[in-house]
CSV table of C-alpha atoms in Angstrom, one decimal:
chain,number,residue,atom,x,y,z
A,1,MET,CA,13.0,-6.8,2.5
A,2,SER,CA,14.8,-10.1,3.2
A,3,PHE,CA,15.3,-12.0,6.5
A,4,LYS,CA,18.1,-14.3,7.6
A,5,GLY,CA,16.2,-16.2,10.1
A,6,ASN,CA,12.9,-16.7,12.0
A,7,TYR,CA,14.4,-14.8,15.0
A,8,HIS,CA,14.7,-11.6,13.0
A,9,PHE,CA,11.2,-12.0,11.6
A,10,VAL,CA,9.7,-12.4,15.1
A,11,ILE,CA,11.6,-9.3,16.2
A,12,LEU,CA,10.2,-7.4,13.2
A,13,LEU,CA,6.6,-8.5,14.0
A,14,LEU,CA,7.0,-7.3,17.6
A,15,PHE,CA,8.4,-4.0,16.3
A,16,LEU,CA,5.5,-3.5,13.9
A,17,HIS,CA,3.0,-4.4,16.6
A,18,ASP,CA,4.4,-1.9,19.0
A,19,TYR,CA,3.7,0.8,16.4
A,20,ASN,CA,0.2,-0.4,15.8
A,21,VAL,CA,0.7,-1.3,12.2
A,22,PHE,CA,-2.1,-3.9,12.6
A,23,ALA,CA,-4.4,-1.7,14.6
A,24,ASP,CA,-6.5,-0.6,11.7
A,25,ASN,CA,-6.4,-4.2,10.2
A,26,LYS,CA,-4.7,-3.0,7.1
A,27,TYR,CA,-3.0,-6.3,6.6
A,28,THR,CA,-4.8,-9.6,6.9
A,29,ASP,CA,-1.6,-11.6,6.7
A,30,ILE,CA,2.2,-11.3,6.4
A,31,ILE,CA,4.1,-14.2,4.9
A,32,VAL,CA,7.8,-14.9,4.4
A,33,GLY,CA,8.4,-16.4,1.0
A,34,GLU,CA,10.7,-19.3,0.2
A,35,LYS,CA,13.7,-17.0,-0.3
A,36,GLY,CA,12.9,-14.9,2.8
A,37,GLN,CA,11.1,-12.2,0.8
A,38,GLU,CA,8.3,-10.5,2.7
A,39,GLU,CA,4.9,-10.9,1.0
A,40,THR,CA,1.9,-8.8,2.0
A,41,LYS,CA,-1.6,-10.1,1.7
A,42,CYS,CA,-4.5,-7.7,2.1
A,43,ASP,CA,-8.3,-7.5,1.5
A,44,ILE,CA,-8.4,-5.6,-1.8
A,45,PHE,CA,-12.1,-5.1,-1.4
A,46,GLN,CA,-11.7,-2.9,1.7
A,47,GLY,CA,-10.7,0.7,1.0
A,48,SER,CA,-11.9,4.0,-0.4
A,49,TRP,CA,-12.4,5.9,-3.6
A,50,VAL,CA,-9.6,8.3,-4.5
A,51,PHE,CA,-10.0,11.1,-7.0
A,52,ASP,CA,-7.5,10.5,-9.8
A,53,ASN,CA,-7.8,12.5,-13.0
A,54,ALA,CA,-4.3,11.5,-14.1
A,55,SER,CA,-5.0,7.8,-14.7
A,56,HIS,CA,-8.8,7.6,-14.7
A,57,PRO,CA,-11.0,7.1,-16.6
A,58,LEU,CA,-9.3,4.2,-18.4
A,59,TYR,CA,-11.2,5.0,-21.6
A,60,ASP,CA,-13.4,7.7,-23.1
A,61,SER,CA,-17.1,7.0,-23.6
A,62,LYS,CA,-16.9,8.7,-27.1
A,63,SER,CA,-14.2,6.3,-28.2
A,64,CYS,CA,-15.8,3.1,-27.0
A,65,PRO,CA,-18.4,1.9,-29.4
A,66,PHE,CA,-20.0,-0.6,-27.1
A,67,ILE,CA,-21.6,1.6,-24.4
A,68,GLY,CA,-25.4,1.3,-24.8
A,69,ASN,CA,-27.7,4.3,-24.3
A,70,GLY,CA,-28.5,3.4,-20.7
A,71,PHE,CA,-24.8,3.6,-19.5
A,72,ASP,CA,-23.6,6.5,-21.6
A,73,CYS,CA,-24.5,9.3,-19.1
A,74,GLN,CA,-22.5,12.0,-20.8
A,75,LYS,CA,-24.3,11.3,-24.1
A,76,ASN,CA,-27.6,11.5,-22.1
A,77,GLY,CA,-26.7,15.0,-20.8
A,78,ARG,CA,-25.1,14.5,-17.4
A,79,PRO,CA,-23.3,17.8,-16.8
A,80,ASP,CA,-20.6,16.6,-14.3
A,81,LYS,CA,-17.7,14.4,-15.0
A,82,ASP,CA,-15.9,13.8,-11.6
A,83,TYR,CA,-17.6,10.4,-11.3
A,84,GLN,CA,-15.3,9.2,-14.1
A,85,HIS,CA,-12.1,10.0,-12.3
A,86,TYR,CA,-12.4,8.0,-9.1
A,87,ARG,CA,-10.0,5.1,-8.5
A,88,TRP,CA,-10.5,2.3,-6.0
A,89,GLN,CA,-7.7,2.3,-3.4
A,90,PRO,CA,-7.4,-0.7,-1.1
A,91,SER,CA,-6.5,0.3,2.5
A,92,GLY,CA,-3.6,-2.1,2.9
A,93,CYS,CA,-1.9,-2.4,-0.5
A,94,ASN,CA,-1.9,-1.3,-4.1
A,95,ILE,CA,-3.5,-3.3,-6.9
A,96,PRO,CA,-1.7,-3.4,-10.3
A,97,ARG,CA,-2.8,-0.9,-12.8
A,98,PHE,CA,-5.0,-2.5,-15.5
A,99,ASP,CA,-2.9,-3.4,-18.5
A,100,GLY,CA,-5.1,-4.3,-21.4
A,101,ARG,CA,-2.3,-5.6,-23.6
A,102,ASP,CA,-1.0,-7.8,-20.8
A,103,PHE,CA,-4.5,-9.1,-20.3
A,104,LEU,CA,-4.9,-9.9,-24.0
A,105,LYS,CA,-1.5,-11.6,-24.1
A,106,ARG,CA,-2.2,-13.7,-21.0
A,107,TYR,CA,-5.6,-14.8,-22.3
A,108,ARG,CA,-4.7,-15.2,-26.0
A,109,GLY,CA,-7.0,-17.9,-27.4
A,110,LYS,CA,-9.1,-18.0,-24.2
A,111,LYS,CA,-12.8,-17.7,-23.5
A,112,ILE,CA,-14.1,-15.3,-20.8
A,113,LEU,CA,-17.7,-15.6,-19.9
A,114,LEU,CA,-20.0,-13.5,-17.7
A,115,VAL,CA,-23.3,-15.0,-16.7
A,116,GLY,CA,-25.9,-12.9,-14.9
A,117,ASP,CA,-28.3,-10.0,-15.0
A,118,SER,CA,-27.9,-6.4,-16.3
A,119,LEU,CA,-25.2,-5.8,-13.7
A,120,SER,CA,-23.2,-8.4,-15.5
A,121,ASN,CA,-23.9,-6.5,-18.7
A,122,ASN,CA,-22.5,-3.4,-17.0
A,123,MET,CA,-19.3,-5.3,-16.2
A,124,TRP,CA,-19.1,-6.9,-19.6
A,125,VAL,CA,-19.4,-3.6,-21.5
A,126,SER,CA,-16.9,-2.1,-19.2
A,127,LEU,CA,-14.3,-4.9,-19.8
A,128,SER,CA,-14.9,-4.7,-23.5
A,129,CYS,CA,-14.2,-0.9,-23.5
A,130,MET,CA,-11.1,-1.4,-21.4
A,131,LEU,CA,-9.7,-4.0,-23.7
A,132,HIS,CA,-10.6,-2.1,-26.9
A,133,ALA,CA,-8.9,1.0,-25.5
A,134,SER,CA,-5.7,-0.9,-25.1
A,135,VAL,CA,-5.6,-1.9,-28.7
A,136,PRO,CA,-7.7,0.7,-30.5
A,137,ASN,CA,-6.4,-0.2,-33.9
A,138,SER,CA,-7.2,-3.9,-33.7
A,139,THR,CA,-10.3,-5.2,-35.4
A,140,TYR,CA,-13.1,-6.6,-33.3
A,141,THR,CA,-16.6,-8.0,-33.5
A,142,PHE,CA,-19.3,-7.0,-31.1
A,143,HIS,CA,-22.8,-8.4,-31.1
A,144,PHE,CA,-25.5,-7.6,-28.5
A,145,SER,CA,-28.3,-10.1,-28.3
A,146,ASN,CA,-30.5,-12.1,-25.9
A,147,PRO,CA,-29.4,-14.3,-24.2
A,148,LEU,CA,-25.9,-14.4,-25.7
A,149,SER,CA,-23.8,-11.3,-26.4
A,150,THR,CA,-20.3,-11.5,-27.8
A,151,PHE,CA,-17.1,-9.5,-28.1
A,152,THR,CA,-14.0,-10.8,-29.8
A,153,ILE,CA,-10.6,-9.4,-30.8
A,154,PRO,CA,-9.5,-11.8,-33.6
A,155,GLU,CA,-5.8,-10.7,-33.4
A,156,TYR,CA,-5.6,-12.2,-29.9
A,157,GLU,CA,-8.2,-15.0,-30.5
A,158,ILE,CA,-10.0,-13.9,-27.3
A,159,THR,CA,-13.7,-13.9,-26.7
A,160,VAL,CA,-15.5,-12.1,-23.9
A,161,ASN,CA,-19.2,-13.1,-23.8
A,162,TRP,CA,-22.2,-12.3,-21.6
A,163,ILE,CA,-25.1,-14.7,-21.2
A,164,LYS,CA,-28.2,-12.9,-19.7
A,165,ASN,CA,-29.5,-15.0,-16.9
A,166,GLY,CA,-31.0,-13.2,-13.9
A,167,PHE,CA,-31.5,-16.1,-11.5
A,168,LEU,CA,-28.9,-18.8,-12.6
A,169,VAL,CA,-31.6,-21.4,-11.6
A,170,ASP,CA,-34.4,-22.4,-13.9
A,171,LEU,CA,-37.3,-20.2,-14.8
A,172,VAL,CA,-39.9,-22.3,-16.6
A,173,TRP,CA,-43.4,-21.7,-18.1
A,174,ASP,CA,-46.4,-24.0,-17.7
A,175,LYS,CA,-50.2,-23.6,-17.6
A,176,ARG,CA,-50.0,-22.0,-14.2
A,177,GLY,CA,-47.5,-19.3,-15.2
A,178,LYS,CA,-43.8,-18.7,-14.7
A,179,ILE,CA,-42.2,-20.9,-12.1
A,180,LEU,CA,-38.8,-20.2,-10.5
A,181,LYS,CA,-37.3,-23.6,-9.7
A,182,LEU,CA,-34.9,-22.9,-6.9
A,183,ASP,CA,-33.3,-26.4,-6.9
A,184,SER,CA,-32.9,-26.9,-10.6
A,185,ILE,CA,-30.3,-25.8,-13.2
A,186,SER,CA,-30.8,-27.2,-16.7
A,187,SER,CA,-29.0,-24.5,-18.8
A,188,GLY,CA,-25.6,-25.0,-17.2
A,189,ARG,CA,-24.2,-26.6,-20.3
A,190,GLN,CA,-24.1,-23.2,-21.9
A,191,TRP,CA,-21.6,-22.1,-19.2
A,192,LEU,CA,-19.1,-24.9,-19.9
A,193,GLY,CA,-15.9,-24.5,-21.9
A,194,ALA,CA,-14.8,-21.1,-20.7
A,195,ASP,CA,-11.4,-20.4,-19.2
A,196,VAL,CA,-12.8,-17.7,-16.9
A,197,VAL,CA,-16.4,-17.4,-15.8
A,198,ILE,CA,-17.9,-14.7,-13.7
A,199,PHE,CA,-21.4,-15.4,-12.3
A,200,ASN,CA,-23.8,-12.9,-10.9
A,201,THR,CA,-27.3,-12.9,-9.5
A,202,PHE,CA,-29.2,-10.8,-6.9
A,203,HIS,CA,-31.2,-7.8,-8.1
A,204,TRP,CA,-34.0,-9.8,-9.8
A,205,TRP,CA,-34.7,-11.5,-6.5
A,206,THR,CA,-35.8,-8.2,-4.9
A,207,HIS,CA,-38.3,-7.2,-7.6
A,208,THR,CA,-42.0,-6.8,-6.7
A,209,GLY,CA,-45.2,-6.1,-8.5
A,210,ARG,CA,-45.0,-5.7,-12.2
A,211,ALA,CA,-41.2,-5.8,-12.1
A,212,LYS,CA,-41.3,-9.4,-10.8
A,213,SER,CA,-40.5,-11.8,-13.6
A,214,TRP,CA,-42.0,-15.0,-12.0
A,215,ASP,CA,-45.4,-16.1,-10.6
A,216,TYR,CA,-44.4,-19.0,-8.3
A,217,PHE,CA,-41.4,-20.5,-6.4
A,218,GLN,CA,-40.8,-24.2,-6.5
A,219,VAL,CA,-38.6,-26.4,-4.4
A,220,GLY,CA,-38.9,-30.1,-5.1
A,221,GLU,CA,-42.6,-30.8,-5.6
A,222,THR,CA,-43.7,-27.8,-3.5
A,223,ILE,CA,-45.0,-24.7,-5.3
A,224,VAL,CA,-45.8,-21.5,-3.5
A,225,GLU,CA,-46.8,-18.1,-4.7
A,226,GLU,CA,-44.6,-16.2,-2.2
A,227,MET,CA,-41.8,-16.8,0.2
A,228,ASP,CA,-39.0,-14.9,2.0
A,229,ARG,CA,-36.9,-13.5,-0.9
A,230,MET,CA,-33.6,-13.9,0.9
A,231,GLU,CA,-34.4,-17.5,1.7
A,232,ALA,CA,-35.2,-18.1,-1.9
A,233,PHE,CA,-32.0,-16.4,-3.0
A,234,LYS,CA,-30.0,-18.6,-0.6
A,235,ILE,CA,-31.6,-21.8,-1.8
A,236,ALA,CA,-31.0,-20.9,-5.4
A,237,LEU,CA,-27.4,-19.8,-4.8
A,238,THR,CA,-26.7,-23.0,-3.0
A,239,THR,CA,-28.0,-24.9,-6.0
A,240,TRP,CA,-25.6,-22.9,-8.2
A,241,GLY,CA,-22.7,-23.7,-5.8
A,242,LYS,CA,-23.4,-27.4,-6.0
A,243,TRP,CA,-23.6,-27.2,-9.8
A,244,VAL,CA,-20.2,-25.5,-9.9
A,245,ASP,CA,-18.7,-28.1,-7.6
A,246,LYS,CA,-20.0,-30.9,-9.8
A,247,ASN,CA,-19.4,-29.5,-13.2
A,248,ILE,CA,-16.3,-27.2,-13.3
A,249,ASP,CA,-12.7,-28.2,-12.8
A,250,PRO,CA,-10.9,-25.3,-11.1
A,251,SER,CA,-7.6,-26.4,-12.7
A,252,GLU,CA,-9.2,-25.7,-16.1
A,253,CYS,CA,-11.5,-22.8,-15.4
A,254,ARG,CA,-11.3,-19.9,-12.9
A,255,VAL,CA,-14.7,-19.3,-11.3
A,256,PHE,CA,-15.7,-15.9,-9.9
A,257,PHE,CA,-18.9,-14.7,-8.3
A,258,GLN,CA,-19.6,-11.0,-8.9
A,259,GLY,CA,-20.8,-9.9,-5.5
A,260,VAL,CA,-23.9,-7.8,-4.7
A,261,SER,CA,-23.9,-4.4,-6.4
A,262,VAL,CA,-26.1,-2.1,-4.4
A,263,SER,CA,-28.7,0.5,-5.3
A,264,HIS,CA,-29.1,4.0,-3.9
A,265,PHE,CA,-32.8,4.9,-3.7
A,266,ASN,CA,-32.7,6.1,0.0
A,267,ALA,CA,-30.5,9.1,0.6
A,268,THR,CA,-31.0,8.9,4.4
A,269,GLU,CA,-28.6,5.9,4.4
A,270,TRP,CA,-25.7,8.3,3.7
A,271,GLY,CA,-27.0,11.3,5.5
A,272,GLY,CA,-29.1,12.8,2.7
A,273,LYS,CA,-32.6,14.1,2.9
A,274,LYS,CA,-35.6,11.9,3.3
A,275,GLY,CA,-37.4,11.1,0.0
A,276,LYS,CA,-34.2,11.7,-2.1
A,277,SER,CA,-32.2,9.2,-4.0
A,278,CYS,CA,-29.0,9.1,-6.1
A,279,VAL,CA,-30.3,11.8,-8.3
A,280,GLY,CA,-28.0,14.9,-8.1
A,281,GLU,CA,-25.2,13.1,-6.3
A,282,THR,CA,-21.8,14.1,-7.7
A,283,GLY,CA,-19.3,12.5,-5.3
A,284,PRO,CA,-18.9,9.2,-3.4
A,285,VAL,CA,-19.3,8.7,0.4
A,286,LYS,CA,-16.0,9.6,1.9
A,287,GLY,CA,-13.9,7.2,3.9
A,288,GLN,CA,-13.9,3.4,4.1
A,289,LYS,CA,-17.3,2.7,5.7
A,290,TYR,CA,-20.8,3.0,4.5
A,291,PRO,CA,-23.1,4.6,7.1
A,292,GLY,CA,-26.1,2.7,5.9
A,293,PRO,CA,-27.2,-0.9,6.7
A,294,ARG,CA,-25.3,-4.0,5.4
A,295,ASP,CA,-26.8,-5.6,2.4
A,296,LYS,CA,-28.5,-9.0,3.2
A,297,GLY,CA,-27.4,-10.5,-0.1
A,298,GLU,CA,-23.8,-9.9,0.7
A,299,ALA,CA,-23.8,-12.2,3.7
A,300,ILE,CA,-25.7,-14.9,1.9
A,301,ALA,CA,-23.3,-14.9,-1.0
A,302,ARG,CA,-20.3,-15.1,1.3
A,303,SER,CA,-21.9,-17.9,3.3
A,304,VAL,CA,-22.8,-20.0,0.3
A,305,ILE,CA,-19.4,-19.6,-1.4
A,306,LYS,CA,-17.6,-20.5,1.9
A,307,GLY,CA,-19.7,-23.7,1.9
A,308,MET,CA,-18.7,-24.8,-1.6
A,309,ALA,CA,-16.3,-27.8,-2.0
A,310,LYS,CA,-14.4,-25.8,-4.6
A,311,PRO,CA,-15.2,-22.2,-3.6
A,312,ALA,CA,-15.6,-19.5,-6.3
A,313,TYR,CA,-13.6,-16.3,-5.9
A,314,LEU,CA,-15.9,-13.7,-4.5
A,315,LEU,CA,-15.4,-10.5,-6.4
A,316,ASP,CA,-16.8,-8.6,-3.4
A,317,VAL,CA,-18.0,-5.3,-4.9
A,318,THR,CA,-20.5,-4.5,-2.2
A,319,LEU,CA,-18.6,-1.9,-0.3
A,320,LEU,CA,-17.2,-0.4,-3.5
A,321,THR,CA,-20.7,0.2,-4.8
A,322,GLN,CA,-22.2,1.3,-1.5
A,323,LEU,CA,-19.7,4.2,-1.4
A,324,ARG,CA,-20.5,5.2,-5.0
A,325,LYS,CA,-23.9,7.0,-4.6
A,326,ASP,CA,-22.7,9.3,-7.4
A,327,GLY,CA,-22.0,6.6,-10.0
A,328,HIS,CA,-25.5,5.8,-11.2
A,329,PRO,CA,-27.2,7.0,-14.4
A,330,SER,CA,-30.0,8.5,-12.2
A,331,SER,CA,-31.8,10.9,-14.5
A,332,TYR,CA,-29.4,10.4,-17.4
A,333,ALA,CA,-30.2,6.8,-18.5
A,334,GLY,CA,-31.8,7.9,-21.7
A,335,ARG,CA,-35.3,6.9,-20.6
A,336,PRO,CA,-38.0,8.2,-18.2
A,337,GLY,CA,-37.5,7.7,-14.5
A,338,LYS,CA,-34.4,7.4,-12.4
A,339,ASP,CA,-31.9,4.6,-12.5
A,340,CYS,CA,-30.1,4.2,-9.1
A,341,SER,CA,-29.1,0.6,-9.7
A,342,HIS,CA,-27.0,0.5,-12.8
A,343,TRP,CA,-23.7,2.4,-13.4
A,344,CYS,CA,-22.5,5.1,-15.8
A,345,LEU,CA,-19.5,4.1,-18.0
A,346,PRO,CA,-16.7,5.0,-17.6
A,347,GLY,CA,-17.3,4.5,-13.8
A,348,ALA,CA,-17.6,2.0,-11.0
A,349,PRO,CA,-17.7,-1.2,-13.0
A,350,ASP,CA,-14.2,-0.4,-14.4
A,351,ALA,CA,-12.9,-0.9,-10.8
A,352,TRP,CA,-14.6,-4.3,-10.7
A,353,ASN,CA,-12.6,-5.3,-13.8
A,354,GLU,CA,-9.4,-3.8,-12.3
A,355,LEU,CA,-9.9,-6.0,-9.3
A,356,LEU,CA,-10.7,-9.0,-11.6
A,357,TYR,CA,-7.4,-8.3,-13.3
A,358,ALA,CA,-5.6,-8.2,-10.0
A,359,ALA,CA,-7.1,-11.5,-8.9
A,360,LEU,CA,-6.2,-13.1,-12.2
A,361,THR,CA,-2.6,-11.9,-12.3
A,362,THR,CA,-1.5,-11.8,-8.6
A,363,SER,CA,-2.0,-13.8,-5.4
A,364,PHE,CA,-4.8,-11.6,-4.0
């Protein structure tokens, strides 16, 4: 749609307002481009999951050689498959369909790096599968290790790597034990040189008991055995934000922060029975709102990123994941217990990468 003057544009806005186009906050902004072309901006992280067995999944778990045992829910005996067919649909616009060949051409010769915990691993494996599916006959190298795991497609000279780092800040060992230094990052040199880097940290901060991977917190010269976890997370994330501001040039490297991916251990949050979890769930929460509480980590991540001098792009997957109570390995993780934190593949992390693609290729 084109406009021949501001007068006509104002009239159009009044017309749209009268018909409550903005009543449900579908559009965050409407802009007239240089040539009078209407451009629509929307929050691509607000929306709902739509069942779409025509276009999703984007790959088959049997044809992707990278899916580890913990994410391959079909191999581990999960009987239902609907969780593979849901597509994320923003409420105010459409995102471009993921085009793996286009991605590879755009990032020929480039380095893409994910840095974070096992949720970053979930996203990294998903992206590797999506790219492999777009050029199934191309040769590749894939190496899973700790802390650096690598995936390359030599034909396109592209590397997609994952560095395992659950806290981003330093975890050091001394005679007292393992100390989490909230105001120190000494391993950041490993993160330099990438053209796109996606950081992530949150889940390890909530661990308790034997699952906790540190003994003490340290800020400056002060060492304590315990402190408020969300305050510790905020201090550490602020340290990361300052490191990014100081060390990464946004004109040379696109920086993303993979937002908080939620767990589903309490079914009462979505109207389920007390004592139940994600086990047995076969469909997402309907609609565009999660009936349970907001995740505290989401607000902290948003606040810290807003305060950066050169803000990272928040890949805000919190609502997407809140609605997907059905997407976890649950009893089909290939090991004892129930996993309501990670995600089956194909599944929810594919949408994270579709949104990453949208952010990299459009003005969202």
